[in-house]
Amino acid sequence: MKNLTQILTPLLKLMPSPVPRRQEQLRGQHAFADGIKYVMPVNSDDSPVLMAAFPINKHAAAAVLPGAELRPFSLGGKGLLVVTVVNYKSTDIGKYIEYSLAIAITHGSRPAPPLLPLLFQKTFKLGQFVVDLPVSTEISVKGGKGIWGMPKYQANLDFVVTDSTVSAQYDQDGQLGCYIEIDRPEPLGLPLKLAASNYCAFRNMLWKSDIYFEATGDIAFGAQAKARLILGDAPGVEPLKKLQVENKPVFTAWLPQAHGVLDDHYEAWFLTAPTQLEAVALRGGDMLDSVTDLGQGQEWLAPPDRSRVPGAVPALEPGADTP
């Protein structure tokens, strides 16, 4: 693996930044979107990220996707559940954790062929449909959901880094939502430049937003990737329990200090169905009234209760970065 890393590293360094030129042109401009102050671009710095992807039943995943234009991305006949937890340490709206549970998808009128979306991401509109997205703070809900259509809500979250593992948990209203723990991959120090499209349901419409990350990170594939995913009883993970999530991850990734930019441009489409009754029954997310009364609080709820998860890595002591 180290030999491969030595070959890949100089090639990855040559890759251009995924951040669009427009975002750089906006740098230093000020915005006041929905009453929230931003200094452009909408970015984050020094934010640790853990990722893991697990095989799921592709047909079960298709049943969870709303509308007629999202289809599960296929890898070896399986779909993919993508878990991404970002511990945002420096943003215009303060510190918060974002816990994303999503299905890898392509967007379009026809199914995409297997694997090709990995090579032609824009052509096949490869992305992820975000099923569940708890966050730490009220202002993150107000901005993420009210402006970009993301299905955010405030919950109890944590993010724990040790010498050998990275883990994150969320609880909601006294119930376990999700626990993810990965073994830290072998240190590779790969220079990573990533662009990702998030598709979300809100107001019975489909919303697409783009985020760009640059970081030095470690990745493990196949037998080298080790992770544990536990879904609880919180309502947000109920759709995921139908996906027949496999225990063995396809890959895990640890990015100790990622720098991200969330594009201020986004797109939206109506979610449609063959009949009015079916359209009304679509899983179209919350309505506008779910964000109209939100404030800009940056206070976190109490940490989740790790005793709910047998063998979980111990919780953080107040003010500590590691247990």
PDB file of N, CA and C in Angstrom, residues 54 81 83 99 101 178-181 227-231 240 245-247:
ATOM      1  N   PHE A  54     -21.210   1.349   3.466  1.00  0.00           N
ATOM      2  CA  PHE A  54     -21.603  -0.047   3.684  1.00  0.00           C
ATOM      3  C   PHE A  54     -22.506  -0.518   2.540  1.00  0.00           C
ATOM      4  N   LEU A  81     -24.733   2.649   1.510  1.00  0.00           N
ATOM      5  CA  LEU A  81     -25.082   3.604   2.559  1.00  0.00           C
ATOM      6  C   LEU A  81     -23.810   4.345   2.952  1.00  0.00           C
ATOM      7  N   VAL A  83     -21.954   7.000   5.384  1.00  0.00           N
ATOM      8  CA  VAL A  83     -21.999   7.686   6.670  1.00  0.00           C
ATOM      9  C   VAL A  83     -20.869   8.718   6.690  1.00  0.00           C
ATOM     10  N   TYR A  99     -24.150  15.036  11.110  1.00  0.00           N
ATOM     11  CA  TYR A  99     -24.127  13.558  11.073  1.00  0.00           C
ATOM     12  C   TYR A  99     -24.994  13.118   9.898  1.00  0.00           C
ATOM     13  N   LEU A 101     -26.419  10.513   7.086  1.00  0.00           N
ATOM     14  CA  LEU A 101     -26.679   9.122   6.704  1.00  0.00           C
ATOM     15  C   LEU A 101     -27.388   9.171   5.354  1.00  0.00           C
ATOM     16  N   CYS A 178     -27.849   6.745  16.024  1.00  0.00           N
ATOM     17  CA  CYS A 178     -26.837   5.969  15.300  1.00  0.00           C
ATOM     18  C   CYS A 178     -25.502   6.070  16.028  1.00  0.00           C
ATOM     19  N   TYR A 179     -24.743   4.976  15.960  1.00  0.00           N
ATOM     20  CA  TYR A 179     -23.359   4.951  16.456  1.00  0.00           C
ATOM     21  C   TYR A 179     -22.483   4.427  15.334  1.00  0.00           C
ATOM     22  N   ILE A 180     -21.443   5.175  14.985  1.00  0.00           N
ATOM     23  CA  ILE A 180     -20.480   4.732  13.974  1.00  0.00           C
ATOM     24  C   ILE A 180     -19.090   4.787  14.595  1.00  0.00           C
ATOM     25  N   GLU A 181     -18.332   3.739  14.395  1.00  0.00           N
ATOM     26  CA  GLU A 181     -16.956   3.686  14.898  1.00  0.00           C
ATOM     27  C   GLU A 181     -16.093   3.080  13.804  1.00  0.00           C
ATOM     28  N   ALA A 227     -15.111  -1.096  10.534  1.00  0.00           N
ATOM     29  CA  ALA A 227     -16.065  -0.144  11.090  1.00  0.00           C
ATOM     30  C   ALA A 227     -17.209  -0.889  11.749  1.00  0.00           C
ATOM     31  N   ARG A 228     -17.866  -0.180  12.647  1.00  0.00           N
ATOM     32  CA  ARG A 228     -19.055  -0.736  13.318  1.00  0.00           C
ATOM     33  C   ARG A 228     -20.168   0.291  13.241  1.00  0.00           C
ATOM     34  N   LEU A 229     -21.315  -0.125  12.709  1.00  0.00           N
ATOM     35  CA  LEU A 229     -22.474   0.765  12.568  1.00  0.00           C
ATOM     36  C   LEU A 229     -23.648   0.169  13.334  1.00  0.00           C
ATOM     37  N   ILE A 230     -24.222   0.958  14.210  1.00  0.00           N
ATOM     38  CA  ILE A 230     -25.386   0.503  14.981  1.00  0.00           C
ATOM     39  C   ILE A 230     -26.500   1.532  14.818  1.00  0.00           C
ATOM     40  N   LEU A 231     -27.645   1.077  14.337  1.00  0.00           N
ATOM     41  CA  LEU A 231     -28.814   1.932  14.197  1.00  0.00           C
ATOM     42  C   LEU A 231     -29.727   1.727  15.392  1.00  0.00           C
ATOM     43  N   LEU A 240     -33.650   3.512   7.262  1.00  0.00           N
ATOM     44  CA  LEU A 240     -32.386   2.816   7.010  1.00  0.00           C
ATOM     45  C   LEU A 240     -32.425   1.364   7.471  1.00  0.00           C
ATOM     46  N   VAL A 245     -28.457  -3.369   5.749  1.00  0.00           N
ATOM     47  CA  VAL A 245     -27.083  -2.866   5.779  1.00  0.00           C
ATOM     48  C   VAL A 245     -26.126  -3.990   6.185  1.00  0.00           C
ATOM     49  N   GLU A 246     -25.103  -4.215   5.391  1.00  0.00           N
ATOM     50  CA  GLU A 246     -24.115  -5.259   5.696  1.00  0.00           C
ATOM     51  C   GLU A 246     -23.091  -4.738   6.702  1.00  0.00           C
ATOM     52  N   ASN A 247     -22.489  -5.668   7.432  1.00  0.00           N
ATOM     53  CA  ASN A 247     -21.568  -5.275   8.503  1.00  0.00           C
ATOM     54  C   ASN A 247     -20.211  -4.787   7.999  1.00  0.00           C
TER      55      ASN A 247
END
